[in-house]
């Protein structure tokens, strides 16, 4: 299933500004299938693990503060070539450089408050899906939703 799933997170700013619906609509229109989705608030320690790859960056502290400032929507998406196609749909990290019509161009306020996260590789997609959802590969493969 590698290559067919990606992970996205609608970030606190976009959640607070009522952008969940429009963003989900764009995801849907672009042909992605939602395999799993939840509305959660990350603890600082959890956010530090999720963004561990950026721990040496100057922006790390602010990134953690922002991502834990309110609820996020964590989503597993399925589509052929999911990681690359989703990155095209969201646009580049910095919204001032993002292409017209992309999610970040439409909904991001700044590079820090950039509306959504999207996995950058198939490998990281699996890691990030499993951070929020147990056995996510199996769910994606079976086309099932999770049991509570
Ligand atoms: P995201 O795709 O969630 O991955 C890491 C995040 O760090 C990124 O989006 C940005 O929101 C945030 N960030 C803050 N400052 C910077 C920066 N200068 N360069 C890249 N990412 C940044």
mmCIF file of C-alpha atoms and ligand atoms in Angstrom:
data_model
loop_
_atom_site.group_PDB
_atom_site.id
_atom_site.type_symbol
_atom_site.label_atom_id
_atom_site.label_comp_id
_atom_site.label_asym_id
_atom_site.label_seq_id
_atom_site.Cartn_x
_atom_site.Cartn_y
_atom_site.Cartn_z
ATOM 1 C CA UNK A 1 0.000 0.000 0.000
ATOM 2 C CA UNK A 2 3.059 2.223 0.275
ATOM 3 C CA UNK A 3 2.625 5.162 -2.096
ATOM 4 C CA UNK A 4 -1.138 5.197 -1.806
ATOM 5 C CA UNK A 5 -1.552 6.855 1.572
ATOM 6 C CA UNK A 6 -0.492 10.139 3.040
ATOM 7 C CA UNK A 7 -1.053 11.947 6.312
ATOM 8 C CA UNK A 8 -2.413 15.448 6.737
ATOM 9 C CA UNK A 9 -3.197 17.608 9.713
ATOM 10 C CA UNK A 10 -5.394 20.695 9.560
ATOM 11 C CA UNK A 11 -3.578 23.016 11.947
ATOM 12 C CA UNK A 12 -4.996 25.142 14.799
ATOM 13 C CA UNK A 13 -5.199 28.427 12.843
ATOM 14 C CA UNK A 14 -7.243 26.858 10.051
ATOM 15 C CA UNK A 15 -9.444 25.045 12.566
ATOM 16 C CA UNK A 16 -10.110 28.270 14.517
ATOM 17 C CA UNK A 17 -10.907 30.162 11.311
ATOM 18 C CA UNK A 18 -13.593 27.641 10.268
ATOM 19 C CA UNK A 19 -11.581 26.281 7.342
ATOM 20 C CA UNK A 20 -12.079 22.574 8.096
ATOM 21 C CA UNK A 21 -15.062 22.253 5.730
ATOM 22 C CA UNK A 22 -13.544 24.066 2.728
ATOM 23 C CA UNK A 23 -10.245 22.167 3.105
ATOM 24 C CA UNK A 24 -12.013 18.794 3.308
ATOM 25 C CA UNK A 25 -14.013 19.778 0.252
ATOM 26 C CA UNK A 26 -10.839 20.507 -1.733
ATOM 27 C CA UNK A 27 -9.358 17.186 -0.591
ATOM 28 C CA UNK A 28 -12.497 15.419 -1.712
ATOM 29 C CA UNK A 29 -12.657 17.200 -5.082
ATOM 30 C CA UNK A 30 -9.017 16.262 -5.734
ATOM 31 C CA UNK A 31 -9.929 12.580 -5.544
ATOM 32 C CA UNK A 32 -8.569 11.612 -2.132
ATOM 33 C CA UNK A 33 -10.457 9.150 0.025
ATOM 34 C CA UNK A 34 -10.536 9.744 3.787
ATOM 35 C CA UNK A 35 -9.422 6.526 5.455
ATOM 36 C CA UNK A 36 -9.334 7.832 9.052
ATOM 37 C CA UNK A 37 -9.947 11.189 10.690
ATOM 38 C CA UNK A 38 -9.944 12.621 14.202
ATOM 39 C CA UNK A 39 -10.209 15.965 15.996
ATOM 40 C CA UNK A 40 -7.597 16.139 18.752
ATOM 41 C CA UNK A 41 -5.422 18.518 20.752
ATOM 42 C CA UNK A 42 -1.763 17.519 20.949
ATOM 43 C CA UNK A 43 0.170 17.695 24.205
ATOM 44 C CA UNK A 44 3.572 19.401 24.049
ATOM 45 C CA UNK A 45 5.422 16.099 24.489
ATOM 46 C CA UNK A 46 3.414 14.506 21.649
ATOM 47 C CA UNK A 47 4.031 17.464 19.319
ATOM 48 C CA UNK A 48 7.755 17.284 20.061
ATOM 49 C CA UNK A 49 7.774 13.632 18.979
ATOM 50 C CA UNK A 50 5.731 14.306 15.835
ATOM 51 C CA UNK A 51 8.008 17.165 14.756
ATOM 52 C CA UNK A 52 11.217 15.583 16.125
ATOM 53 C CA UNK A 53 12.888 15.941 12.701
ATOM 54 C CA UNK A 54 12.831 19.743 13.207
ATOM 55 C CA UNK A 55 14.099 19.748 16.798
ATOM 56 C CA UNK A 56 17.361 21.541 15.966
ATOM 57 C CA UNK A 57 15.665 24.246 13.892
ATOM 58 C CA UNK A 58 15.370 27.793 15.192
ATOM 59 C CA UNK A 59 11.591 27.711 14.684
ATOM 60 C CA UNK A 60 11.043 24.471 16.681
ATOM 61 C CA UNK A 61 9.844 26.086 19.923
ATOM 62 C CA UNK A 62 7.340 28.330 18.140
ATOM 63 C CA UNK A 63 6.187 25.417 15.978
ATOM 64 C CA UNK A 64 5.404 23.335 19.079
ATOM 65 C CA UNK A 65 3.665 26.260 20.772
ATOM 66 C CA UNK A 66 1.482 26.850 17.720
ATOM 67 C CA UNK A 67 0.580 23.220 16.995
ATOM 68 C CA UNK A 68 -0.483 22.705 20.638
ATOM 69 C CA UNK A 69 -2.446 25.975 20.804
ATOM 70 C CA UNK A 70 -5.750 24.340 19.823
ATOM 71 C CA UNK A 71 -7.280 21.260 18.237
ATOM 72 C CA UNK A 72 -6.082 19.837 14.926
ATOM 73 C CA UNK A 73 -7.784 17.494 12.476
ATOM 74 C CA UNK A 74 -5.588 14.448 11.784
ATOM 75 C CA UNK A 75 -6.442 12.589 8.584
ATOM 76 C CA UNK A 76 -5.190 9.600 6.614
ATOM 77 C CA UNK A 77 -5.782 10.039 2.889
ATOM 78 C CA UNK A 78 -5.718 7.399 0.188
ATOM 79 C CA UNK A 79 -5.109 7.931 -3.516
ATOM 80 C CA UNK A 80 -2.649 6.666 -6.080
ATOM 81 C CA UNK A 81 0.585 8.675 -5.714
ATOM 82 C CA UNK A 82 -0.908 10.185 -2.543
ATOM 83 C CA UNK A 83 2.166 11.917 -1.076
ATOM 84 C CA UNK A 84 3.141 13.798 -4.226
ATOM 85 C CA UNK A 85 -0.401 14.611 -5.321
ATOM 86 C CA UNK A 86 -1.283 15.925 -1.883
ATOM 87 C CA UNK A 87 1.823 18.104 -1.753
ATOM 88 C CA UNK A 88 0.739 19.580 -5.089
ATOM 89 C CA UNK A 89 -2.725 20.261 -3.690
ATOM 90 C CA UNK A 90 -1.419 22.049 -0.571
ATOM 91 C CA UNK A 91 1.375 24.053 -2.242
ATOM 92 C CA UNK A 92 4.777 24.973 -0.832
ATOM 93 C CA UNK A 93 5.419 25.451 2.908
ATOM 94 C CA UNK A 94 5.588 29.221 2.608
ATOM 95 C CA UNK A 95 2.166 30.471 1.439
ATOM 96 C CA UNK A 96 3.664 33.591 -0.122
ATOM 97 C CA UNK A 97 5.385 31.239 -2.593
ATOM 98 C CA UNK A 98 2.515 28.759 -2.908
ATOM 99 C CA UNK A 99 0.818 28.284 -6.272
ATOM 100 C CA UNK A 100 -2.606 29.901 -6.875
ATOM 101 C CA UNK A 101 -5.516 27.666 -5.951
ATOM 102 C CA UNK A 102 -3.558 25.554 -3.473
ATOM 103 C CA UNK A 103 -4.794 24.974 0.091
ATOM 104 C CA UNK A 104 -1.959 26.981 1.621
ATOM 105 C CA UNK A 105 -2.385 29.860 -0.834
ATOM 106 C CA UNK A 106 -6.061 30.030 0.070
ATOM 107 C CA UNK A 107 -5.985 29.369 3.817
ATOM 108 C CA UNK A 108 -2.472 29.855 5.255
ATOM 109 C CA UNK A 109 -1.531 33.085 7.013
ATOM 110 C CA UNK A 110 2.231 32.604 7.111
ATOM 111 C CA UNK A 111 4.937 29.941 6.952
ATOM 112 C CA UNK A 112 4.382 29.312 10.680
ATOM 113 C CA UNK A 113 0.594 29.282 10.424
ATOM 114 C CA UNK A 114 0.406 27.419 7.140
ATOM 115 C CA UNK A 115 -3.032 25.759 7.476
ATOM 116 C CA UNK A 116 -2.033 22.134 6.866
ATOM 117 C CA UNK A 117 0.768 19.643 7.214
ATOM 118 C CA UNK A 118 1.406 17.037 4.518
ATOM 119 C CA UNK A 119 3.812 14.078 4.626
ATOM 120 C CA UNK A 120 6.971 14.596 2.565
ATOM 121 C CA UNK A 121 7.677 10.935 1.677
ATOM 122 C CA UNK A 122 6.001 7.525 1.624
ATOM 123 C CA UNK A 123 8.148 6.482 4.561
ATOM 124 C CA UNK A 124 7.157 9.479 6.676
ATOM 125 C CA UNK A 125 3.512 9.069 5.658
ATOM 126 C CA UNK A 126 3.451 5.631 7.306
ATOM 127 C CA UNK A 127 5.234 6.948 10.425
ATOM 128 C CA UNK A 128 2.894 9.939 10.731
ATOM 129 C CA UNK A 129 -0.269 7.881 10.124
ATOM 130 C CA UNK A 130 0.832 5.462 12.811
ATOM 131 C CA UNK A 131 1.560 8.322 15.204
ATOM 132 C CA UNK A 132 -2.139 9.241 15.231
ATOM 133 C CA UNK A 133 -3.822 5.970 14.242
ATOM 134 C CA UNK A 134 -2.883 2.418 15.217
ATOM 135 C CA UNK A 135 -2.368 -0.092 12.436
ATOM 136 C CA UNK A 136 -3.104 2.556 9.842
ATOM 137 C CA UNK A 137 -1.597 0.577 6.983
ATOM 138 C CA UNK A 138 -4.040 -2.241 7.628
ATOM 139 C CA UNK A 139 -6.990 0.164 7.668
ATOM 140 C CA UNK A 140 -5.891 1.776 4.431
ATOM 141 C CA UNK A 141 -5.371 -1.612 2.831
ATOM 142 C CA UNK A 142 -8.702 -3.037 3.916
ATOM 143 C CA UNK A 143 -10.605 0.136 3.150
ATOM 144 C CA UNK A 144 -12.034 -0.103 6.642
ATOM 145 C CA UNK A 145 -12.636 2.502 9.257
ATOM 146 C CA UNK A 146 -11.329 2.106 12.782
ATOM 147 C CA UNK A 147 -13.369 0.462 15.515
ATOM 148 C CA UNK A 148 -13.673 2.346 18.780
HETATM 149 P P1 LIG B 1 4.876 21.472 8.184
HETATM 150 O O1 LIG B 1 4.644 20.936 6.811
HETATM 151 O O2 LIG B 1 3.867 21.152 9.221
HETATM 152 O O3 LIG B 1 6.310 21.001 8.699
HETATM 153 C C1 LIG B 1 7.073 21.729 9.640
HETATM 154 C C2 LIG B 1 6.536 23.095 9.907
HETATM 155 O O4 LIG B 1 7.407 24.038 10.483
HETATM 156 C C3 LIG B 1 6.119 23.709 8.597
HETATM 157 O O5 LIG B 1 4.989 23.062 8.080
HETATM 158 C C4 LIG B 1 5.929 25.171 8.984
HETATM 159 O O6 LIG B 1 4.635 25.489 9.378
HETATM 160 C C5 LIG B 1 6.827 25.325 10.214
HETATM 161 N N1 LIG B 1 7.843 26.357 10.008
HETATM 162 C C6 LIG B 1 7.983 27.443 10.765
HETATM 163 N N2 LIG B 1 8.992 28.188 10.315
HETATM 164 C C7 LIG B 1 9.529 27.568 9.274
HETATM 165 C C8 LIG B 1 10.623 27.853 8.393
HETATM 166 N N3 LIG B 1 11.356 28.949 8.508
HETATM 167 N N4 LIG B 1 10.871 26.968 7.402
HETATM 168 C C9 LIG B 1 10.126 25.835 7.268
HETATM 169 N N5 LIG B 1 9.081 25.511 8.095
HETATM 170 C C10 LIG B 1 8.787 26.387 9.066
#
